CSV table of C-alpha atoms and ligand atoms in Angstrom, one decimal:
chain,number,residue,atom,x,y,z
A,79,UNK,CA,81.2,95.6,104.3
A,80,UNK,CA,81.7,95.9,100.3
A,81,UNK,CA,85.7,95.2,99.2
A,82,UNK,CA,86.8,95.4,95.7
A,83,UNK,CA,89.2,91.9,95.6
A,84,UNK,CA,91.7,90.2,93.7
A,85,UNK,CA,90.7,86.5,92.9
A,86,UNK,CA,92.7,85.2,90.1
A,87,UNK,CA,95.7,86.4,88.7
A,88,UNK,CA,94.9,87.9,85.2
A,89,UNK,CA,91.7,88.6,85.9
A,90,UNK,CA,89.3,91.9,86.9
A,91,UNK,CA,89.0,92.4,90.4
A,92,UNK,CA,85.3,91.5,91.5
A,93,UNK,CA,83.6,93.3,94.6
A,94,UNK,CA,82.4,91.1,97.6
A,95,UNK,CA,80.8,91.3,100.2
A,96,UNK,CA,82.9,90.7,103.8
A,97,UNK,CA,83.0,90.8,107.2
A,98,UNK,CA,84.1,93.7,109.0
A,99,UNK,CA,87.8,92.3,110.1
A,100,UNK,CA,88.4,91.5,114.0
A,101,UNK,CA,90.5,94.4,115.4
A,102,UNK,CA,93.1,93.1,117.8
A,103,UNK,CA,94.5,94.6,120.8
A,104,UNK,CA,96.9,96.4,119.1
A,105,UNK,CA,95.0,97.0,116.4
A,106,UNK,CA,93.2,100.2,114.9
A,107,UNK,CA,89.9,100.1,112.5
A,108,UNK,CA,89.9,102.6,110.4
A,109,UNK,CA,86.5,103.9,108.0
A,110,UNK,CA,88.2,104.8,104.1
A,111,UNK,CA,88.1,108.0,103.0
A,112,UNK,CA,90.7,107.5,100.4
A,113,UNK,CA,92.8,104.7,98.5
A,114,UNK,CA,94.9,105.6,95.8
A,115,UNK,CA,95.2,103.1,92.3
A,116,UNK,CA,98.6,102.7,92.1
A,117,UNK,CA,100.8,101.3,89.2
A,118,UNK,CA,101.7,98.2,91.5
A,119,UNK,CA,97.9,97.7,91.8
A,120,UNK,CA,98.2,96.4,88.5
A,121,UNK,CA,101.4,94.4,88.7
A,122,UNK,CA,99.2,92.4,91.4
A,123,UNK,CA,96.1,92.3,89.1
A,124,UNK,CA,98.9,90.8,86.1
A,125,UNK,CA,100.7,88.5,87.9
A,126,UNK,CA,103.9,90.6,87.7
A,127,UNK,CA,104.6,91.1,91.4
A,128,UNK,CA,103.2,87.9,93.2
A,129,UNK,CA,100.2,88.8,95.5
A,130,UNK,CA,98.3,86.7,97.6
A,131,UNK,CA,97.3,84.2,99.6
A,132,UNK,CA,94.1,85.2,97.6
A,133,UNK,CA,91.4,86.3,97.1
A,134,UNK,CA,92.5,89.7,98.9
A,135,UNK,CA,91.2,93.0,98.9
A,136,UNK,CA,93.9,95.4,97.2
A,137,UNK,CA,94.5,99.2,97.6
A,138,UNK,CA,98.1,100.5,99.9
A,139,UNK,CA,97.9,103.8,99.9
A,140,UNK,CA,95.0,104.5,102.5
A,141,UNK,CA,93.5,107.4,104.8
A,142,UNK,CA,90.5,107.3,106.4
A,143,UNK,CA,89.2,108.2,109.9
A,144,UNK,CA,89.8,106.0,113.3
A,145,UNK,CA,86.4,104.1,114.0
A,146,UNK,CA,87.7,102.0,117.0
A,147,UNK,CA,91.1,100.8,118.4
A,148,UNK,CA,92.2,98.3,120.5
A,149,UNK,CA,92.6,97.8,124.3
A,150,UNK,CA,96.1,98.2,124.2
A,151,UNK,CA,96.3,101.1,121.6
A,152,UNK,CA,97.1,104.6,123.8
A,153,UNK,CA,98.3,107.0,120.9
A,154,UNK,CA,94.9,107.0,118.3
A,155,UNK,CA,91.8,107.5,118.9
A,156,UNK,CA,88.1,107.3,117.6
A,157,UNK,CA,87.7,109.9,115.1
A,158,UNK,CA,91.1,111.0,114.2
A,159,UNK,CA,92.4,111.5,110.6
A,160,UNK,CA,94.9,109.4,110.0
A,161,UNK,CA,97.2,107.5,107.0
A,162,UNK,CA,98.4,103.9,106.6
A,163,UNK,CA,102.2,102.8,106.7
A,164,UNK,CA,101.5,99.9,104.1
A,165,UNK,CA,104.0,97.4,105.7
A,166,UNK,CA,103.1,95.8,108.3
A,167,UNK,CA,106.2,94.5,110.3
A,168,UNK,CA,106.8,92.5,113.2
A,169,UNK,CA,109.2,95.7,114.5
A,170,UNK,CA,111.5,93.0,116.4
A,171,UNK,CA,113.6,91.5,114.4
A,172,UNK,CA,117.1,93.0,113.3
A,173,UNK,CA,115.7,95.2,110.4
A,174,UNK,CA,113.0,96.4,111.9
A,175,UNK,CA,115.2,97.8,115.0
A,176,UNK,CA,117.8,99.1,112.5
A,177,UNK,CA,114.6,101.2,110.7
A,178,UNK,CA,115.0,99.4,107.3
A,179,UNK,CA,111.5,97.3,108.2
A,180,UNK,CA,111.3,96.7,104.5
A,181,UNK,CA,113.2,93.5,104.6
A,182,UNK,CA,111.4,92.4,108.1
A,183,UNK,CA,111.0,88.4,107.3
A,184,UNK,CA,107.6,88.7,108.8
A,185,UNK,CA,106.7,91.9,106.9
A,186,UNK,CA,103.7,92.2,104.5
A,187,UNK,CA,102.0,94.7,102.6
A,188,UNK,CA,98.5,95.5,103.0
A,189,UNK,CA,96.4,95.9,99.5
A,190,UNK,CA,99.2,93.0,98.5
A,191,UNK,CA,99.0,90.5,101.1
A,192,UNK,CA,96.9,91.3,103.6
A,193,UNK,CA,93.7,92.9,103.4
A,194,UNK,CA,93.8,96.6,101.7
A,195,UNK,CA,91.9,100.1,101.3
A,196,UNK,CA,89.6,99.3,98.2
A,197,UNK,CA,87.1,98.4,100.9
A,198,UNK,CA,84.9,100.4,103.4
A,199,UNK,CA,86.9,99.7,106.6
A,200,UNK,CA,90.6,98.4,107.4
A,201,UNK,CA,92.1,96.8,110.4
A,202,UNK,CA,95.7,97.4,110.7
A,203,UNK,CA,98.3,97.3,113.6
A,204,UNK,CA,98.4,100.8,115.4
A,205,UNK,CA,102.2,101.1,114.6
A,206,UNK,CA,102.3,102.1,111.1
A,207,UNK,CA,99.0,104.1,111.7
A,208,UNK,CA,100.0,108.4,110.8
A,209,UNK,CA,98.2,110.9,112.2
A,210,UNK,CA,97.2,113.1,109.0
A,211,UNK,CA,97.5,116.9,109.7
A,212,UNK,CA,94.1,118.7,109.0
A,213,UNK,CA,95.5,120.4,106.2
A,214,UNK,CA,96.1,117.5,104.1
A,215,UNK,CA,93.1,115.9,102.3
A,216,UNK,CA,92.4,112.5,102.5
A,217,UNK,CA,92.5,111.5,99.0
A,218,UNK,CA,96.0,113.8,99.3
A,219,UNK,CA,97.1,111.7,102.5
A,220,UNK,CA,96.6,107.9,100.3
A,221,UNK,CA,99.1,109.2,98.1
A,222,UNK,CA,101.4,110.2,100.3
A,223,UNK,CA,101.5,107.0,101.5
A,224,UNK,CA,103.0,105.1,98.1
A,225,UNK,CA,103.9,107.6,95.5
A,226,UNK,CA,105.3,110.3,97.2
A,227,UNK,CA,106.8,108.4,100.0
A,228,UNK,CA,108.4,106.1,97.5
A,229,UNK,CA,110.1,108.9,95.4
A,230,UNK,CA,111.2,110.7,98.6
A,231,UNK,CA,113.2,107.0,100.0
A,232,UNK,CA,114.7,107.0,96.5
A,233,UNK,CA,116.2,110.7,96.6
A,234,UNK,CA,117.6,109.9,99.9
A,235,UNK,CA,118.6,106.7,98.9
A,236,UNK,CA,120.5,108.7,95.8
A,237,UNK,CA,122.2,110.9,98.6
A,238,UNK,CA,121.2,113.9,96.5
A,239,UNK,CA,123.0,117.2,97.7
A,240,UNK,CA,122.2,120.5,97.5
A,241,UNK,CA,123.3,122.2,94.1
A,242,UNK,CA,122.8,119.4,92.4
A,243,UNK,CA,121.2,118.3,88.8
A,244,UNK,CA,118.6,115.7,88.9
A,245,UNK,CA,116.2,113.7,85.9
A,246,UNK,CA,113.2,112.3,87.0
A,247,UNK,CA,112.3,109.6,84.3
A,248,UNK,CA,108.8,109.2,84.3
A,249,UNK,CA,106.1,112.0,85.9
A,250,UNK,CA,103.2,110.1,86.9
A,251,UNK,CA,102.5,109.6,90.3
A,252,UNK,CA,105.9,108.9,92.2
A,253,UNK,CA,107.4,111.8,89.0
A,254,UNK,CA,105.4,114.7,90.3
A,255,UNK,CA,106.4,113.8,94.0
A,256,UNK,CA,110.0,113.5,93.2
A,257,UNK,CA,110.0,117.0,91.0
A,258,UNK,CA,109.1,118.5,94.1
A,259,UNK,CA,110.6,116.8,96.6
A,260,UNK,CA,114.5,117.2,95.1
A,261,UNK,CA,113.4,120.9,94.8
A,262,UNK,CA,112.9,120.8,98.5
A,263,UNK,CA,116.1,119.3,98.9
A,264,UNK,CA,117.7,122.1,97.1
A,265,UNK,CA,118.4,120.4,93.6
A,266,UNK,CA,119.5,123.1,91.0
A,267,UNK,CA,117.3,121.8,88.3
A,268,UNK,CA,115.2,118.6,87.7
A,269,UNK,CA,114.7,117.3,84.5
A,270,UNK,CA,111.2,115.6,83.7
A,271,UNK,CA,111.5,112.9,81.3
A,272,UNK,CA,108.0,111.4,79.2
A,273,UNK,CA,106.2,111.1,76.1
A,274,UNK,CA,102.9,112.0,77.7
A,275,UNK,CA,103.0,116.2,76.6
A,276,UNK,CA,100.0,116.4,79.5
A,277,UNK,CA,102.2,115.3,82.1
A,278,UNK,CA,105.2,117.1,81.1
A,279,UNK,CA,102.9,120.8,80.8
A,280,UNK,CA,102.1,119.2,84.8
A,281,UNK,CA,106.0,119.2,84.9
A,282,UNK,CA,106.7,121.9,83.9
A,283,UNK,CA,104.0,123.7,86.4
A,284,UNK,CA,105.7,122.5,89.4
A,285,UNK,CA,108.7,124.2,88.1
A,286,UNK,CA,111.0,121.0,86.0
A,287,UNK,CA,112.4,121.2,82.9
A,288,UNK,CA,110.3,119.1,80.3
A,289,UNK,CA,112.2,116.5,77.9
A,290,UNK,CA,110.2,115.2,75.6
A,291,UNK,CA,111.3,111.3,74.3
A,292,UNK,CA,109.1,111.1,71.6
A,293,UNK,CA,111.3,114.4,69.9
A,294,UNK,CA,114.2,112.6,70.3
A,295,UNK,CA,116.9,110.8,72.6
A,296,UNK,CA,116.5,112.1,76.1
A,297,UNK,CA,120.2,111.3,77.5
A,298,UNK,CA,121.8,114.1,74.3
A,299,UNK,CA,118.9,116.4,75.4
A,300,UNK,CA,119.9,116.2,79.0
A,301,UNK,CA,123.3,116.3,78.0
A,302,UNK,CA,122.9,119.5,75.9
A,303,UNK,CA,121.0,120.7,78.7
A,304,UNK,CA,123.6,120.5,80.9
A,305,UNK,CA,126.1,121.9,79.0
A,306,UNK,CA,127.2,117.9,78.4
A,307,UNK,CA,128.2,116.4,81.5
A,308,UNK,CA,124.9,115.2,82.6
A,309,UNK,CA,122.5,114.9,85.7
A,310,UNK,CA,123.9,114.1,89.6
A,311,UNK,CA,120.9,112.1,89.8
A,312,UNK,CA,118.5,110.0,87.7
A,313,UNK,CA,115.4,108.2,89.0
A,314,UNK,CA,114.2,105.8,86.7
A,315,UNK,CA,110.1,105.4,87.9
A,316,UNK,CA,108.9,103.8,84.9
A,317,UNK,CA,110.4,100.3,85.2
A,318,UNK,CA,111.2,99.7,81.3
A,319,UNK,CA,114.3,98.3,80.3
A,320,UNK,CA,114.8,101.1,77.8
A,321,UNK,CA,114.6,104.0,80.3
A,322,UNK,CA,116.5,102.1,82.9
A,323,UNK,CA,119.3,102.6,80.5
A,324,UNK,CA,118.3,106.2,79.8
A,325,UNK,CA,118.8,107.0,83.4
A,326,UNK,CA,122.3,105.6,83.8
A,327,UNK,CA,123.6,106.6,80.4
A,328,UNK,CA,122.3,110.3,81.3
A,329,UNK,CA,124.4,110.6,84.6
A,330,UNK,CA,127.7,112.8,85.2
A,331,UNK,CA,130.9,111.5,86.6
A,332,UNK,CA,130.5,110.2,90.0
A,333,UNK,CA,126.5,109.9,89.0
A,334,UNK,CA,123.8,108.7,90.6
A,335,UNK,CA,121.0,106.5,88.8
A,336,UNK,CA,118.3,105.1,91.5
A,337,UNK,CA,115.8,102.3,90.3
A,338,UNK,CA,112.4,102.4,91.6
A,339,UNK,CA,110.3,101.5,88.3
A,340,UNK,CA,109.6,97.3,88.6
A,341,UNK,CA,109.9,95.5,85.3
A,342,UNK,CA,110.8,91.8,84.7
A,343,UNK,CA,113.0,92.1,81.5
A,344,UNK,CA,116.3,93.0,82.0
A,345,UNK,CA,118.5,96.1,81.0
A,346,UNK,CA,122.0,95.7,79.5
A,347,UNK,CA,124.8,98.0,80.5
A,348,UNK,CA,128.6,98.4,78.4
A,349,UNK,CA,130.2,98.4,82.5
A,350,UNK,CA,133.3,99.8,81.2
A,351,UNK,CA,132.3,103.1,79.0
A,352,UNK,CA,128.9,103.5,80.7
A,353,UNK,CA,129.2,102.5,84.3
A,354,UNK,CA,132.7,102.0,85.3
A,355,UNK,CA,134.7,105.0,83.4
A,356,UNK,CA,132.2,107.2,85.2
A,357,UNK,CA,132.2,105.9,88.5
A,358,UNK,CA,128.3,106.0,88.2
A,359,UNK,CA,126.6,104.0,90.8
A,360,UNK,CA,123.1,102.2,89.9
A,361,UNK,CA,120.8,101.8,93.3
A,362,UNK,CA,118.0,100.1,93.5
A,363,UNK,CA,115.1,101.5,95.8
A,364,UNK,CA,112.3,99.2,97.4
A,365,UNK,CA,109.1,100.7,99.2
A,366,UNK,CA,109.7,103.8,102.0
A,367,UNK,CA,110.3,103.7,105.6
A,368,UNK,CA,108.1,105.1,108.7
A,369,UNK,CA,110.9,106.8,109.4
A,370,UNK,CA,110.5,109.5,106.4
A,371,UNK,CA,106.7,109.8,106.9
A,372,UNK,CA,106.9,113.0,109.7
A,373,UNK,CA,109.2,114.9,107.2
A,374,UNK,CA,107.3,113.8,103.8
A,375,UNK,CA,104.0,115.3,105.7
A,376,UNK,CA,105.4,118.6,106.6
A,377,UNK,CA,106.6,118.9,102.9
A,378,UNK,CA,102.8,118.8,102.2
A,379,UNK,CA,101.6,120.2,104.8
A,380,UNK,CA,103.6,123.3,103.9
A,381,UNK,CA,102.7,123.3,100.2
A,382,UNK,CA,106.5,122.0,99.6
A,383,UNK,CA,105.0,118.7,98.2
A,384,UNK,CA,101.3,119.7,96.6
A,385,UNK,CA,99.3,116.7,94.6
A,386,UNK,CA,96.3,119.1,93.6
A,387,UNK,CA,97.5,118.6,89.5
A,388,UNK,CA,98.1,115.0,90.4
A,389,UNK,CA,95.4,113.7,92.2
A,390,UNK,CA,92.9,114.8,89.6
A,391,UNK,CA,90.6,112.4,89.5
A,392,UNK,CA,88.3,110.1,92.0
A,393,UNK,CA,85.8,106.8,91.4
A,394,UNK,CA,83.4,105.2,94.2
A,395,UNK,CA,84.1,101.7,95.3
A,396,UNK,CA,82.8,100.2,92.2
A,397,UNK,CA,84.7,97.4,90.7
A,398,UNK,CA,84.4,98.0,87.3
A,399,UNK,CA,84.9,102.0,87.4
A,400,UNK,CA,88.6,100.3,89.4
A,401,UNK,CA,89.1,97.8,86.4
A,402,UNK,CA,89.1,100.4,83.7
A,403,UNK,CA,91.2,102.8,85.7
A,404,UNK,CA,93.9,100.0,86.2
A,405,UNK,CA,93.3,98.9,82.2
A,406,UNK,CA,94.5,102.5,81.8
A,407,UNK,CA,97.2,102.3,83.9
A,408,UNK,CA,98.8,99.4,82.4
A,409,UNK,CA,98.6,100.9,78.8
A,410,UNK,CA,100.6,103.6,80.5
A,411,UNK,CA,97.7,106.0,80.1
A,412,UNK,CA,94.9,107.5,82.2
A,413,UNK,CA,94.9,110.1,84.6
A,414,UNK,CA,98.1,110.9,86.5
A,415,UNK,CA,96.1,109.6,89.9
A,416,UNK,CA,92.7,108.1,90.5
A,417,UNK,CA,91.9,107.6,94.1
A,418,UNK,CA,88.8,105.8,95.3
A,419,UNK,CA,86.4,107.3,97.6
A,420,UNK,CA,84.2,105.3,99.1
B,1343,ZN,ZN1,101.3,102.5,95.3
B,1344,ZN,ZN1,110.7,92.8,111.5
């Protein structure tokens, strides 16, 4: 089968030509009908978030369509529609049984360190496999499974309440999601923090406030916004050191800020007048739980949570038309979400 691969850090992924992979008693292949190009794709591709052992076929955020399962697997079958939990974890050891399999010692990431969904077929354990309702598309369902599920762990890791303000810095992929999803939650207004004006107009659609940082500071915007005592919540998605600070410096009293954007420089905080005075917490967010997939689906099942003006665009399995979208990517530009059809 063809796979679009990682082989060396720093360089354009290359397509190969593989075995179908062995599916294990436990085990579900599944035929790819959709993987989204993530942000993180690109952090692999740079060298910025360690993949490997390579070479290994990237793409986490996958749907597709059961081809065969193991002799042990009793809940899928042949020829359902279904989405990939991207970490695979032992489910046994103390994190996994508390539900935070994130931090599973044994736990890794498919697309990252195990085989991914820029390929024709995947074989993946049947216990993070989703059953995708029909009224979710596939190319919809891949994105669920990063973008949307990520935002939605960071607004419950932010302990967002109903009534309250919330700034969203960043409105690409997770962005949109998160617009949405604290709207669901009953936020009284969201803030949508960028330079891009396309993605802010995109915004602005799903019904956030746009705050444009190229016209000037965004926390004295927010802040005039809000009459000046600033946002409940801020989710920083971008990962820049500058933004990082944004978020936290934009927060009310007893404030919120949650980190889900990666970046290896770091951000400098005054802890008395900015953190401390305030009693403004900063929490860092990493990946999404199983656990929050049945809710995150009915959100966009429903048309709570709808990715039609963010899933806009689609390539076919072609390693090159992948390359360019990622060069994109990493200039910050591009599309809001390219997802590969094979
Ligand atoms: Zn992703
Ligand atoms: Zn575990």
């Amino acid at each position: 089968m063809k796979a679009v691969r990682l082989f060396e850090i720093g360089q354009p992924l290359e397509l190969q030509e593989i075995p179908v992979p062995e599916v294990g008693e436990q085990d579900v292949l599944v035929r790819i009908k959709a993987a989204g190009i993530c942000h993180s794709d690109v952090h692999y591709r740079a060298g910025t978030s360690p993949a490997g052992p390579l070479p290994v076929t990237l793409g986490h955020e996958v749907a597709g369509v059961v081809e065969q399962v193991g002799a042990h697997v009793t809940q899928i079958e042949p020829g359902d529609r279904v989405c990939l939990h991207y970490l695979v974890t032992c489910g046994q050891c103390e994190y996994c049984i508390r539900g935070h399999e994130q931090f599973c010692r044994q736990g890794r990431m498919i697309g990252k360190h195990r085989d991914g969904g820029y390929a024709e077929l995947i074989a993946v354990p049947a216990q993070g496999v989703i059953l995708l309702p029909d009224e979710i598309s596939f190319e919809h369902g891949s994105v669920l499974m990063c973008s949307s599920a990520t935002s939605f762990h960071a607004l419950r890791k932010s302990r967002m309440q109903p009534g309250e303000r919330v700034a969203v810095f960043g409105v690409g992929g997770l962005g949109m999601s998160a617009i949405q999803i604290a709207q669901a939650f009953g936020a009284l207004e969201v803030y949508a923090v960028d330079i891009n004006p396309d993605k802010l107009a995109i915004a602005e659609s799903y019904g956030a406030i746009p705050v444009n940082s190229q016209k000037g500071d965004p926390v004295r915007h927010i802040r005039r916004l809000t009459g000046g005592s600033g946002v409940d919540v801020a989710l920083e998605l971008i990962g820049l050191p500058l933004t990082t600070r944004q978020a936290v410096l934009s927060l009310a009293p007893f404030g919120r800020a949650v980190l889900a954007g990666i970046t290896d420089q770091p951000t400098e905080f005054y802890s008395y007048w900015e953190i401390i005075g305030r009693e403004a917490e900063i929490i860092g967010c990493s990946d999404h739980l199983l656990q929050e997939f049945p809710l995150l689906l009915e959100l966009a099942r429903r048309g709570k949570l709808d990715l039609s003006r963010v899933v806009v665009r689609s390539v076919p399995l072609d390693a090159a038309a992948i390359n360019t979208v990622m060069d994109e990517l990493e200039g910050f530009g591009g599309d809001v979400r390219t997802v590969i059809v094979p």
